[in-house]
Coordinates of N, CA, C and O in Angstrom, one line a residue:
X1 N 133.9 128.3 121.9 CA 133.2 129.4 122.6 C 134.0 129.8 123.8 O 134.5 129.0 124.6
X2 N 134.2 131.1 124.0 CA 135.0 131.6 125.1 C 134.1 131.5 126.4 O 132.9 131.8 126.4
X3 N 134.8 131.1 127.4 CA 134.1 130.9 128.7 C 133.9 132.3 129.3 O 134.8 133.1 129.5
X4 N 132.6 132.6 129.7 CA 132.3 133.9 130.3 C 132.5 133.8 131.8 O 132.1 132.9 132.5
X5 N 133.2 134.8 132.4 CA 133.4 134.9 133.8 C 132.5 135.9 134.5 O 132.0 136.8 133.9
X6 N 132.3 135.6 135.8 CA 131.6 136.6 136.6 C 132.5 137.8 136.9 O 133.7 137.6 137.1
X7 N 131.9 139.0 136.8 CA 132.6 140.2 137.1 C 132.0 140.9 138.3 O 130.8 140.7 138.6
X8 N 132.8 141.7 139.0 CA 132.4 142.4 140.2 C 132.8 143.9 140.1 O 133.8 144.2 139.6
X9 N 131.9 144.8 140.6 CA 132.2 146.2 140.6 C 131.6 146.7 141.9 O 130.6 146.2 142.4
X10 N 132.3 147.7 142.5 CA 131.9 148.3 143.8 C 131.8 149.8 143.6 O 132.7 150.4 143.2
X11 N 130.6 150.3 144.0 CA 130.4 151.8 144.0 C 129.9 152.1 145.4 O 128.8 151.5 145.8
X12 N 130.6 152.9 146.1 CA 130.2 153.2 147.5 C 130.1 151.9 148.3 O 131.1 151.2 148.4
X13 N 129.0 151.6 148.9 CA 128.9 150.4 149.7 C 128.1 149.3 148.9 O 127.5 148.4 149.6
X14 N 128.0 149.4 147.6 CA 127.2 148.4 146.8 C 128.0 147.7 145.8 O 128.8 148.3 145.1
X15 N 127.9 146.4 145.9 CA 128.6 145.5 144.9 C 127.7 145.0 143.9 O 126.6 144.5 144.2
X16 N 128.0 145.2 142.6 CA 127.3 144.6 141.5 C 128.0 143.3 141.1 O 129.2 143.4 140.7
X17 N 127.3 142.2 141.1 CA 127.9 140.9 140.7 C 127.2 140.6 139.3 O 126.1 140.2 139.3
X18 N 128.0 140.8 138.2 CA 127.5 140.4 136.9 C 127.8 139.0 136.7 O 129.0 138.6 136.4
X19 N 126.8 138.2 136.8 CA 127.0 136.7 136.8 C 127.3 136.2 135.4 O 126.9 136.7 134.4
X20 N 128.0 135.0 135.4 CA 128.4 134.3 134.1 C 127.1 133.7 133.6 O 126.0 133.7 134.1
X21 N 127.3 133.0 132.5 CA 126.2 132.3 131.8 C 125.5 131.3 132.7 O 124.3 131.1 132.6
X22 N 126.3 130.6 133.6 CA 125.7 129.6 134.5 C 126.0 129.9 135.9 O 127.2 130.3 136.2
X23 N 125.1 129.8 136.8 CA 125.3 129.9 138.2 C 124.9 128.6 138.8 O 123.8 128.3 139.1
X24 N 125.9 127.7 138.9 CA 125.7 126.3 139.4 C 126.7 125.9 140.3 O 127.6 126.7 140.8
X25 N 126.7 124.6 140.7 CA 127.7 124.1 141.7 C 129.1 124.2 141.3 O 130.0 124.2 142.1
X26 N 129.4 124.4 140.0 CA 130.8 124.5 139.5 C 131.4 125.9 139.8 O 132.6 126.0 140.1
X27 N 130.6 126.9 139.8 CA 131.1 128.2 140.0 C 130.6 129.0 141.2 O 131.0 130.1 141.4
X28 N 129.7 128.4 141.9 CA 129.1 129.1 143.1 C 130.1 129.3 144.2 O 130.0 130.4 144.9
X29 N 131.0 128.4 144.4 CA 132.0 128.6 145.5 C 132.9 129.8 145.3 O 133.0 130.6 146.2
X30 N 133.6 129.9 144.1 CA 134.4 131.1 144.0 C 133.6 132.4 144.0 O 134.1 133.4 144.5
X31 N 132.4 132.4 143.5 CA 131.6 133.6 143.6 C 131.2 134.0 145.0 O 131.4 135.1 145.5
X32 N 130.8 133.0 145.8 CA 130.5 133.2 147.2 C 131.7 133.6 148.0 O 131.6 134.6 148.8
X33 N 132.9 133.1 147.7 CA 134.1 133.5 148.4 C 134.5 134.9 148.1 O 134.9 135.6 149.0
X34 N 134.4 135.3 146.9 CA 134.7 136.7 146.5 C 133.8 137.7 147.2 O 134.2 138.7 147.7
X35 N 132.5 137.4 147.1 CA 131.5 138.3 147.7 C 131.7 138.4 149.2 O 131.8 139.5 149.8
X36 N 131.9 137.2 149.9 CA 132.2 137.2 151.3 C 133.4 138.0 151.7 O 133.5 138.7 152.7
X37 N 134.5 137.9 150.9 CA 135.7 138.6 151.2 C 135.4 140.1 151.2 O 135.9 140.8 152.1
X38 N 134.6 140.6 150.3 CA 134.3 142.0 150.2 C 133.4 142.4 151.4 O 133.5 143.5 152.0
X39 N 132.4 141.5 151.7 CA 131.5 141.8 152.9 C 132.4 142.0 154.2 O 132.2 142.9 154.9
X40 N 133.2 141.0 154.4 CA 133.9 140.9 155.7 C 135.0 142.0 155.7 O 135.5 142.3 156.8
X41 N 135.4 142.5 154.6 CA 136.4 143.6 154.6 C 135.7 144.9 155.0 O 136.4 145.9 155.2
X42 N 134.4 144.9 155.1 CA 133.7 146.1 155.5 C 133.4 147.1 154.3 O 132.9 148.2 154.5
X43 N 133.7 146.7 153.1 CA 133.5 147.5 151.9 C 132.1 147.6 151.4 O 131.7 148.6 150.8
X44 N 131.3 146.6 151.6 CA 130.0 146.6 151.0 C 128.9 146.2 152.1 O 129.2 145.5 153.0
X45 N 127.7 146.8 151.8 CA 126.5 146.5 152.6 C 125.4 146.0 151.7 O 124.4 145.4 152.2
X46 N 125.5 146.2 150.5 CA 124.4 145.9 149.5 C 125.0 145.2 148.3 O 126.1 145.5 147.9
X47 N 124.2 144.2 147.8 CA 124.6 143.5 146.6 C 123.5 143.5 145.6 O 122.3 143.3 145.9
X48 N 123.9 143.7 144.3 CA 122.9 143.5 143.2 C 123.5 142.4 142.3 O 124.6 142.5 141.8
X49 N 122.7 141.4 142.2 CA 123.1 140.3 141.3 C 122.5 140.6 139.9 O 121.3 140.6 139.8
X50 N 123.3 140.7 138.9 CA 122.9 141.0 137.6 C 122.9 139.7 136.7 O 124.0 139.2 136.5
X51 N 121.7 139.3 136.3 CA 121.6 138.0 135.6 C 121.5 138.2 134.1 O 121.0 137.3 133.4
X52 N 121.9 139.3 133.6 CA 121.8 139.6 132.2 C 122.3 138.5 131.3 O 121.7 138.2 130.3
X53 N 123.4 137.9 131.6 CA 124.1 136.9 130.8 C 123.8 135.5 131.2 O 124.2 134.5 130.6
X54 N 123.0 135.3 132.3 CA 122.8 134.0 132.9 C 121.6 133.3 132.2 O 120.5 133.8 132.2
X55 N 121.9 132.1 131.8 CA 120.9 131.3 131.1 C 120.5 130.1 132.0 O 119.5 129.4 131.7
X56 N 121.3 129.8 133.0 CA 121.0 128.6 133.8 C 121.4 128.9 135.3 O 122.5 129.5 135.5
X57 N 120.6 128.5 136.2 CA 120.9 128.5 137.6 C 120.3 127.3 138.3 O 119.2 126.9 138.0
X58 N 121.1 126.7 139.2 CA 120.6 125.6 140.0 C 120.5 126.0 141.5 O 120.6 127.2 141.8
X59 N 120.2 125.0 142.3 CA 120.0 125.3 143.8 C 121.3 125.9 144.4 O 121.2 126.7 145.4
X60 N 122.4 125.7 143.8 CA 123.7 126.3 144.4 C 123.6 127.9 144.2 O 124.1 128.6 145.1
X61 N 123.0 128.3 143.2 CA 122.8 129.8 143.0 C 121.8 130.3 144.0 O 122.1 131.4 144.6
X62 N 120.8 129.6 144.3 CA 119.9 130.0 145.4 C 120.6 130.1 146.7 O 120.5 131.1 147.5
X63 N 121.5 129.1 146.9 CA 122.3 129.2 148.2 C 123.2 130.4 148.3 O 123.4 130.9 149.3
X64 N 123.8 130.8 147.1 CA 124.7 131.9 147.1 C 123.9 133.2 147.6 O 124.3 133.9 148.4
X65 N 122.7 133.3 147.0 CA 121.8 134.5 147.3 C 121.4 134.4 148.8 O 121.5 135.4 149.5
X66 N 120.9 133.3 149.2 CA 120.4 133.2 150.6 C 121.4 133.4 151.6 O 121.2 134.1 152.6
X67 N 122.6 132.8 151.4 CA 123.7 133.0 152.3 C 124.2 134.4 152.5 O 124.4 134.9 153.6
X68 N 124.2 135.1 151.3 CA 124.7 136.5 151.4 C 123.6 137.4 152.0 O 123.9 138.3 152.7
X69 N 122.3 137.0 151.8 CA 121.2 137.7 152.5 C 121.3 137.6 154.0 O 121.2 138.6 154.7
X70 N 121.6 136.4 154.5 CA 121.7 136.2 155.9 C 122.8 137.1 156.5 O 122.7 137.6 157.6
X71 N 124.0 137.1 155.8 CA 125.1 137.9 156.3 C 124.7 139.4 156.3 O 125.0 140.1 157.3
X72 N 124.2 139.9 155.2 CA 123.9 141.3 155.0 C 122.8 141.8 155.9 O 122.8 143.0 156.3
X73 N 121.8 141.0 156.2 CA 120.7 141.5 157.0 C 121.2 141.9 158.4 O 120.7 142.7 159.1
X74 N 122.3 141.2 158.9 CA 122.9 141.6 160.2 C 123.5 142.9 160.2 O 123.8 143.5 161.3
X75 N 123.9 143.5 159.1 CA 124.5 144.8 159.0 C 123.6 145.8 158.4 O 124.0 147.0 158.0
X76 N 122.3 145.5 158.2 CA 121.3 146.4 157.6 C 121.4 146.5 156.1 O 120.9 147.5 155.6
X77 N 122.1 145.6 155.5 CA 122.2 145.6 154.0 C 121.1 144.9 153.3 O 120.3 144.2 153.9
X78 N 121.0 145.1 152.0 CA 120.0 144.4 151.2 C 120.6 143.8 150.0 O 121.7 144.1 149.5
X79 N 119.8 142.9 149.4 CA 120.2 142.2 148.1 C 119.1 142.5 147.1 O 117.9 142.4 147.5
X80 N 119.5 142.8 145.9 CA 118.6 142.9 144.8 C 119.0 142.1 143.6 O 120.2 141.7 143.5
X81 N 118.1 141.8 142.7 CA 118.4 141.0 141.5 C 117.9 141.8 140.3 O 116.9 142.6 140.5
X82 N 118.6 141.7 139.2 CA 118.1 142.5 138.0 C 118.4 141.7 136.7 O 119.2 140.7 136.8
X83 N 117.8 142.1 135.7 CA 118.0 141.5 134.3 C 117.7 140.0 134.3 O 118.6 139.2 133.8
X84 N 116.6 139.6 134.8 CA 116.3 138.2 135.0 C 115.5 137.6 133.8 O 114.5 138.2 133.4
X85 N 115.9 136.5 133.2 CA 115.2 135.9 132.2 C 114.1 135.0 132.8 O 114.0 134.8 134.0
X86 N 113.2 134.5 131.9 CA 112.0 133.7 132.4 C 112.4 132.5 133.2 O 111.8 132.2 134.2
X87 N 113.4 131.7 132.8 CA 113.7 130.5 133.5 C 114.3 130.8 134.9 O 113.9 130.1 135.9
X88 N 115.2 131.8 135.0 CA 115.7 132.1 136.3 C 114.7 132.8 137.2 O 114.6 132.5 138.3
X89 N 113.8 133.6 136.6 CA 112.7 134.2 137.3 C 111.8 133.2 137.9 O 111.4 133.3 139.1
X90 N 111.5 132.1 137.1 CA 110.7 131.0 137.6 C 111.3 130.3 138.8 O 110.6 130.1 139.8
X91 N 112.6 130.1 138.7 CA 113.3 129.4 139.8 C 113.3 130.3 141.1 O 113.0 129.8 142.2
X92 N 113.5 131.6 140.9 CA 113.5 132.5 142.0 C 112.1 132.6 142.7 O 112.0 132.7 143.9
X93 N 111.1 132.6 141.8 CA 109.7 132.7 142.3 C 109.4 131.4 143.1 O 108.9 131.5 144.2
X94 N 109.7 130.3 142.6 CA 109.4 129.0 143.2 C 110.1 128.9 144.5 O 109.6 128.4 145.5
X95 N 111.3 129.3 144.6 CA 112.2 129.2 145.8 C 111.7 130.2 146.9 O 112.2 130.0 148.0
X96 N 110.9 131.2 146.5 CA 110.5 132.2 147.5 C 111.5 133.3 147.8 O 111.4 134.1 148.7
X97 N 112.6 133.4 146.9 CA 113.6 134.4 147.1 C 113.0 135.8 147.1 O 113.5 136.7 147.8
X98 N 112.0 136.0 146.3 CA 111.4 137.4 146.2 C 110.8 137.9 147.5 O 110.5 139.0 147.6
X99 N 110.6 137.0 148.5 CA 110.1 137.4 149.8 C 111.2 138.2 150.5 O 110.9 139.0 151.4
X100 N 112.5 137.9 150.2 CA 113.6 138.6 150.9 C 114.5 139.4 150.0 O 115.3 140.1 150.6
X101 N 114.3 139.3 148.7 CA 115.2 140.0 147.8 C 114.4 140.8 146.8 O 113.3 140.3 146.3
X102 N 114.8 142.0 146.5 CA 114.0 142.9 145.6 C 114.4 142.6 144.2 O 115.6 142.5 143.9
X103 N 113.5 142.6 143.3 CA 113.8 142.6 141.9 C 113.7 144.0 141.3 O 112.7 144.7 141.5
X104 N 114.8 144.5 140.8 CA 114.9 145.9 140.2 C 115.1 145.8 138.7 O 115.6 144.9 138.2
X105 N 114.6 146.9 138.1 CA 114.6 146.8 136.6 C 116.0 147.3 136.0 O 116.4 147.0 135.0
X106 N 116.7 148.2 136.8 CA 117.9 148.7 136.3 C 118.9 148.9 137.4 O 118.6 149.1 138.5
X107 N 120.2 148.8 137.0 CA 121.3 148.9 138.0 C 121.8 150.4 137.9 O 122.0 150.9 136.8

């Protein structure tokens, strides 16, 4: 099976992060580093995490979202999540992420 990679696209000041099949401790560091590079370059203020292909996420994924939220709230930016399956939705609900991140139906 071919390994699926996370992809990034930027339109205006919004970055869409189309996540890989798993968002875990193995791939959270490079994802976080790429997003932070774009934030600190001044190119983006908003992030949409697209979970369409994601079947597994652990606490490292929560950390990626929370850390980017902390950075973006200082510049008036927002984070949204989309295309969430039941297991990821359950984790995001239990973690309280929806108190600070909006769930949107379409990108």
